[in-house]
Amino acid sequence: NAGVTQTPKFQVLKTGQSMTLQCAQDMNHNSMYWYRQDPGMGLRLIYYSASEGTTDKGEVPNGYNVSRLNKREFSLRLESAAPSQTSVYFCASSEALQGSSGRALHFGNGTRLTVT
Amino acid sequence: SQQGEEDPQALSIQEGENATMNCSYKTSINNLQWYRQNSGRGLVHLILIRSNEREKHSGRLRVTLDTSKKSSSLLITASRAADTASYFCATAMEYGNKLVFGAGTILRVKS
């Protein structure tokens, strides 16, 4: 079982460059998420998609855009990278929307992004 | 500030000992979840406890929840070197779809 697959694993960008982080899940989950993880902080939600065709902002959406391409795939785009976006990015999925549903999140192994 | 905060920030124990990690939160919750993260990997869901539950067990894991004190603890019994990881609590608000992660406890189990 592949679970949640993220590409690339590592990326170095120069300030102002753009890139798209890819995420795919094979668990037939309805909901997908993008988080960033910074040292000493918990995960912070960037964007989420409750179901195919919908996307919503999370806690820290500025500087990012997302696309829910289909039920399996959810991509995150940085249009003009900034050093403050240096972080580890995690994609996750769940059967139903997180929170009071109590559905567990399933995470990919992350993309380590450095912006110089 | 974060909804869930873990304590201690770091914990170092010998193999075979028990490890206890605590999580405190500020507002009423629907459920609280614990996740483990091995170095360089994504988070893995361990256990969920709902606000109307006081204790849950899963293998060597025991989770307690005290809603009056707004706190939870994760106990790992008979720890193993493979338990070395970061552990995060995540709290789900009473209503809605928000799940907020704490900063985590780094556990090191020495063999």
mmCIF file of C-alpha atoms in Angstrom:
data_model
loop_
_atom_site.group_PDB
_atom_site.id
_atom_site.type_symbol
_atom_site.label_atom_id
_atom_site.label_comp_id
_atom_site.label_asym_id
_atom_site.label_seq_id
_atom_site.Cartn_x
_atom_site.Cartn_y
_atom_site.Cartn_z
ATOM 1 C CA ASN A 1 0.000 0.000 0.000
ATOM 2 C CA ALA A 2 1.511 3.303 -1.107
ATOM 3 C CA GLY A 3 -0.806 5.449 1.050
ATOM 4 C CA VAL A 4 0.046 9.124 0.524
ATOM 5 C CA THR A 5 2.850 9.870 -1.937
ATOM 6 C CA GLN A 6 4.546 13.244 -2.171
ATOM 7 C CA THR A 7 6.970 14.514 -4.789
ATOM 8 C CA PRO A 8 9.607 15.804 -4.770
ATOM 9 C CA LYS A 9 11.290 14.761 -1.510
ATOM 10 C CA PHE A 10 13.726 17.676 -1.548
ATOM 11 C CA GLN A 11 13.790 21.002 -3.377
ATOM 12 C CA VAL A 12 15.949 24.124 -3.311
ATOM 13 C CA LEU A 13 14.530 27.299 -4.830
ATOM 14 C CA LYS A 14 15.798 30.810 -5.253
ATOM 15 C CA THR A 15 13.651 33.678 -4.017
ATOM 16 C CA GLY A 16 10.982 34.469 -6.596
ATOM 17 C CA GLN A 17 10.974 31.076 -8.277
ATOM 18 C CA SER A 18 7.802 29.029 -8.469
ATOM 19 C CA MET A 19 7.120 25.347 -7.989
ATOM 20 C CA THR A 20 4.340 22.848 -7.453
ATOM 21 C CA LEU A 21 4.356 20.135 -4.809
ATOM 22 C CA GLN A 22 2.464 17.031 -5.832
ATOM 23 C CA CYS A 23 0.451 14.713 -3.624
ATOM 24 C CA ALA A 24 -1.529 11.580 -4.427
ATOM 25 C CA GLN A 25 -3.391 9.123 -2.204
ATOM 26 C CA ASP A 26 -4.646 5.651 -3.062
ATOM 27 C CA MET A 27 -6.988 5.110 -0.100
ATOM 28 C CA ASN A 28 -10.105 6.570 -1.751
ATOM 29 C CA HIS A 29 -10.189 9.305 0.888
ATOM 30 C CA ASN A 30 -12.487 12.262 0.411
ATOM 31 C CA SER A 31 -10.482 14.917 2.256
ATOM 32 C CA MET A 32 -6.921 16.092 1.659
ATOM 33 C CA TYR A 33 -4.674 18.639 3.375
ATOM 34 C CA TRP A 34 -1.423 20.533 3.092
ATOM 35 C CA TYR A 35 0.532 21.306 6.274
ATOM 36 C CA ARG A 36 3.863 22.938 6.923
ATOM 37 C CA GLN A 37 6.135 21.965 9.813
ATOM 38 C CA ASP A 38 8.702 24.353 11.231
ATOM 39 C CA PRO A 39 11.184 23.668 14.076
ATOM 40 C CA GLY A 40 9.640 24.008 17.521
ATOM 41 C CA MET A 41 6.133 24.404 16.154
ATOM 42 C CA GLY A 42 3.349 22.011 15.501
ATOM 43 C CA LEU A 43 1.969 21.418 12.071
ATOM 44 C CA ARG A 44 0.101 24.365 10.605
ATOM 45 C CA LEU A 45 -2.641 23.896 8.052
ATOM 46 C CA ILE A 46 -2.119 25.747 4.777
ATOM 47 C CA TYR A 47 -5.096 24.614 2.678
ATOM 48 C CA TYR A 48 -7.503 21.725 2.673
ATOM 49 C CA SER A 49 -10.022 20.072 0.388
ATOM 50 C CA ALA A 50 -13.044 18.582 2.102
ATOM 51 C CA SER A 51 -14.032 16.703 -1.041
ATOM 52 C CA GLU A 52 -13.304 16.645 -4.743
ATOM 53 C CA GLY A 53 -14.107 20.028 -6.250
ATOM 54 C CA THR A 54 -13.722 22.076 -3.072
ATOM 55 C CA THR A 55 -10.763 23.831 -1.462
ATOM 56 C CA ASP A 56 -10.546 26.108 1.575
ATOM 57 C CA LYS A 57 -7.941 28.185 3.349
ATOM 58 C CA GLY A 58 -6.344 26.964 6.514
ATOM 59 C CA GLU A 59 -4.346 28.810 9.124
ATOM 60 C CA VAL A 60 -1.449 30.036 6.931
ATOM 61 C CA PRO A 61 -2.594 30.277 3.264
ATOM 62 C CA ASN A 62 -0.743 33.424 2.177
ATOM 63 C CA GLY A 63 1.744 32.789 -0.628
ATOM 64 C CA TYR A 64 0.207 29.447 -1.631
ATOM 65 C CA ASN A 65 -2.409 28.113 -4.012
ATOM 66 C CA VAL A 66 -3.874 24.635 -4.317
ATOM 67 C CA SER A 67 -5.642 22.487 -6.874
ATOM 68 C CA ARG A 68 -7.717 19.399 -6.182
ATOM 69 C CA LEU A 69 -7.110 17.765 -9.530
ATOM 70 C CA ASN A 70 -9.325 14.744 -8.843
ATOM 71 C CA LYS A 71 -10.186 12.585 -5.858
ATOM 72 C CA ARG A 72 -6.637 11.200 -5.662
ATOM 73 C CA GLU A 73 -4.493 14.279 -6.243
ATOM 74 C CA PHE A 74 -4.031 17.561 -4.398
ATOM 75 C CA SER A 75 -1.223 19.924 -5.409
ATOM 76 C CA LEU A 76 0.298 22.935 -3.648
ATOM 77 C CA ARG A 77 1.823 25.782 -5.632
ATOM 78 C CA LEU A 78 4.237 28.467 -4.538
ATOM 79 C CA GLU A 79 3.972 31.247 -7.108
ATOM 80 C CA SER A 80 6.899 33.364 -5.903
ATOM 81 C CA ALA A 81 8.930 31.606 -3.237
ATOM 82 C CA ALA A 82 10.225 33.528 -0.223
ATOM 83 C CA PRO A 83 12.789 32.482 2.432
ATOM 84 C CA SER A 84 9.941 32.405 4.989
ATOM 85 C CA GLN A 85 8.521 29.459 3.043
ATOM 86 C CA THR A 86 11.537 27.320 3.893
ATOM 87 C CA SER A 87 9.888 24.414 5.684
ATOM 88 C CA VAL A 88 8.892 20.781 5.513
ATOM 89 C CA TYR A 89 5.575 20.347 3.720
ATOM 90 C CA PHE A 90 3.276 17.437 4.451
ATOM 91 C CA CYS A 91 0.279 16.259 2.521
ATOM 92 C CA ALA A 92 -2.358 14.260 4.391
ATOM 93 C CA SER A 93 -5.686 12.619 3.663
ATOM 94 C CA SER A 94 -8.646 11.317 5.645
ATOM 95 C CA GLU A 95 -11.895 9.472 4.938
ATOM 96 C CA ALA A 96 -13.951 12.470 6.010
ATOM 97 C CA LEU A 97 -13.099 15.993 7.031
ATOM 98 C CA GLN A 98 -10.898 16.184 10.107
ATOM 99 C CA GLY A 99 -12.030 17.603 13.393
ATOM 100 C CA SER A 100 -15.189 16.528 15.128
ATOM 101 C CA SER A 101 -15.552 13.559 12.746
ATOM 102 C CA GLY A 102 -12.616 11.978 14.528
ATOM 103 C CA ARG A 103 -11.168 10.655 11.299
ATOM 104 C CA ALA A 104 -7.446 9.949 11.458
ATOM 105 C CA LEU A 105 -5.075 11.763 9.153
ATOM 106 C CA HIS A 106 -2.729 9.730 6.944
ATOM 107 C CA PHE A 107 0.462 11.588 6.082
ATOM 108 C CA GLY A 108 3.003 11.445 3.302
ATOM 109 C CA ASN A 109 6.713 11.582 4.113
ATOM 110 C CA GLY A 110 7.092 15.256 3.327
ATOM 111 C CA THR A 111 8.904 17.610 0.963
ATOM 112 C CA ARG A 112 11.866 19.462 2.402
ATOM 113 C CA LEU A 113 11.940 22.882 0.758
ATOM 114 C CA THR A 114 14.715 25.448 1.103
ATOM 115 C CA VAL A 115 14.329 28.933 -0.352
ATOM 116 C CA THR A 116 17.553 30.921 -0.644
ATOM 117 C CA SER B 1 -0.862 30.512 20.845
ATOM 118 C CA GLN B 2 -1.361 26.833 20.106
ATOM 119 C CA GLN B 3 -4.372 24.959 21.362
ATOM 120 C CA GLY B 4 -2.411 21.905 22.408
ATOM 121 C CA GLU B 5 0.911 22.112 24.172
ATOM 122 C CA GLU B 6 2.987 19.065 25.046
ATOM 123 C CA ASP B 7 5.109 18.614 28.112
ATOM 124 C CA PRO B 8 7.963 17.831 28.413
ATOM 125 C CA GLN B 9 9.578 19.131 25.240
ATOM 126 C CA ALA B 10 12.094 16.292 25.374
ATOM 127 C CA LEU B 11 12.339 13.042 27.310
ATOM 128 C CA SER B 12 15.195 10.534 27.525
ATOM 129 C CA ILE B 13 14.665 7.131 29.154
ATOM 130 C CA GLN B 14 16.174 3.652 29.238
ATOM 131 C CA GLU B 15 14.681 0.779 27.297
ATOM 132 C CA GLY B 16 12.086 -1.000 29.401
ATOM 133 C CA GLU B 17 11.035 2.104 31.321
ATOM 134 C CA ASN B 18 7.683 3.807 30.916
ATOM 135 C CA ALA B 19 7.362 7.141 29.104
ATOM 136 C CA THR B 20 4.671 9.683 29.934
ATOM 137 C CA MET B 21 3.886 12.708 27.818
ATOM 138 C CA ASN B 22 1.299 15.339 28.614
ATOM 139 C CA CYS B 23 -0.848 17.622 26.488
ATOM 140 C CA SER B 24 -2.769 20.658 27.700
ATOM 141 C CA TYR B 25 -5.324 22.599 25.716
ATOM 142 C CA LYS B 26 -7.380 25.736 26.135
ATOM 143 C CA THR B 27 -10.889 25.317 24.721
ATOM 144 C CA SER B 28 -13.534 22.590 24.777
ATOM 145 C CA ILE B 29 -12.794 19.702 22.468
ATOM 146 C CA ASN B 30 -14.661 16.978 20.625
ATOM 147 C CA ASN B 31 -11.697 14.602 20.520
ATOM 148 C CA LEU B 32 -7.950 14.466 21.044
ATOM 149 C CA GLN B 33 -5.556 12.445 18.921
ATOM 150 C CA TRP B 34 -1.955 11.367 19.394
ATOM 151 C CA TYR B 35 0.478 10.979 16.502
ATOM 152 C CA ARG B 36 4.050 9.707 16.239
ATOM 153 C CA GLN B 37 6.688 11.025 13.858
ATOM 154 C CA ASN B 38 9.894 9.155 13.199
ATOM 155 C CA SER B 39 12.841 11.198 11.998
ATOM 156 C CA GLY B 40 12.446 12.245 8.374
ATOM 157 C CA ARG B 41 8.990 10.699 8.036
ATOM 158 C CA GLY B 42 5.358 11.765 8.135
ATOM 159 C CA LEU B 43 3.127 11.564 11.178
ATOM 160 C CA VAL B 44 1.375 8.304 12.028
ATOM 161 C CA HIS B 45 -1.914 8.206 13.908
ATOM 162 C CA LEU B 46 -1.674 6.318 17.208
ATOM 163 C CA ILE B 47 -4.919 6.706 19.112
ATOM 164 C CA LEU B 48 -8.009 8.897 19.449
ATOM 165 C CA ILE B 49 -9.953 9.659 22.601
ATOM 166 C CA ARG B 50 -13.307 11.417 22.579
ATOM 167 C CA SER B 51 -14.391 14.040 25.087
ATOM 168 C CA ASN B 52 -16.801 11.627 26.794
ATOM 169 C CA GLU B 53 -14.048 9.047 27.358
ATOM 170 C CA ARG B 54 -11.562 9.038 30.214
ATOM 171 C CA GLU B 55 -9.115 6.332 29.206
ATOM 172 C CA LYS B 56 -8.222 4.239 26.168
ATOM 173 C CA HIS B 57 -5.686 1.513 25.562
ATOM 174 C CA SER B 58 -3.984 0.272 22.422
ATOM 175 C CA GLY B 59 -1.231 -2.285 22.896
ATOM 176 C CA ARG B 60 1.468 -0.616 25.005
ATOM 177 C CA LEU B 61 -0.238 2.762 24.738
ATOM 178 C CA ARG B 62 -2.553 4.209 27.357
ATOM 179 C CA VAL B 63 -4.206 7.576 26.875
ATOM 180 C CA THR B 64 -6.128 9.468 29.521
ATOM 181 C CA LEU B 65 -8.248 12.568 29.165
ATOM 182 C CA ASP B 66 -9.287 14.945 31.927
ATOM 183 C CA THR B 67 -11.678 17.493 30.449
ATOM 184 C CA SER B 68 -11.982 19.365 33.761
ATOM 185 C CA LYS B 69 -8.248 20.076 33.664
ATOM 186 C CA LYS B 70 -8.153 20.302 29.866
ATOM 187 C CA SER B 71 -5.298 17.841 29.697
ATOM 188 C CA SER B 72 -4.364 14.449 28.305
ATOM 189 C CA SER B 73 -1.488 12.089 28.862
ATOM 190 C CA LEU B 74 0.075 9.404 26.691
ATOM 191 C CA LEU B 75 1.797 6.547 28.499
ATOM 192 C CA ILE B 76 4.056 4.147 26.614
ATOM 193 C CA THR B 77 4.825 1.122 28.748
ATOM 194 C CA ALA B 78 7.953 -1.041 28.506
ATOM 195 C CA SER B 79 9.537 1.307 25.988
ATOM 196 C CA ARG B 80 11.745 0.079 23.174
ATOM 197 C CA ALA B 81 14.472 1.778 21.143
ATOM 198 C CA ALA B 82 12.024 1.754 18.216
ATOM 199 C CA ASP B 83 9.721 4.074 20.209
ATOM 200 C CA THR B 84 12.283 6.869 19.719
ATOM 201 C CA ALA B 85 10.306 9.540 17.867
ATOM 202 C CA SER B 86 8.430 12.806 18.290
ATOM 203 C CA TYR B 87 4.921 12.572 19.680
ATOM 204 C CA PHE B 88 2.223 15.123 18.940
ATOM 205 C CA CYS B 89 -1.206 15.708 20.365
ATOM 206 C CA ALA B 90 -3.879 17.168 18.115
ATOM 207 C CA THR B 91 -7.119 18.601 19.406
ATOM 208 C CA ALA B 92 -10.380 18.808 17.499
ATOM 209 C CA MET B 93 -12.704 21.598 18.544
ATOM 210 C CA GLU B 94 -16.136 20.808 19.881
ATOM 211 C CA TYR B 95 -17.698 21.802 16.567
ATOM 212 C CA GLY B 96 -16.285 22.112 13.111
ATOM 213 C CA ASN B 97 -13.354 20.789 11.206
ATOM 214 C CA LYS B 98 -10.350 22.284 12.934
ATOM 215 C CA LEU B 99 -7.574 19.985 14.162
ATOM 216 C CA VAL B 100 -4.743 21.788 15.929
ATOM 217 C CA PHE B 101 -1.363 20.195 16.562
ATOM 218 C CA GLY B 102 0.938 20.913 19.467
ATOM 219 C CA ALA B 103 4.706 21.382 19.127
ATOM 220 C CA GLY B 104 5.471 17.812 20.191
ATOM 221 C CA THR B 105 7.551 15.862 22.680
ATOM 222 C CA ILE B 106 10.821 14.340 21.503
ATOM 223 C CA LEU B 107 11.259 10.900 23.072
ATOM 224 C CA ARG B 108 14.598 9.145 23.072
ATOM 225 C CA VAL B 109 14.760 5.558 24.294
ATOM 226 C CA LYS B 110 18.296 4.395 25.021
ATOM 227 C CA SER B 111 19.203 0.737 24.636
#
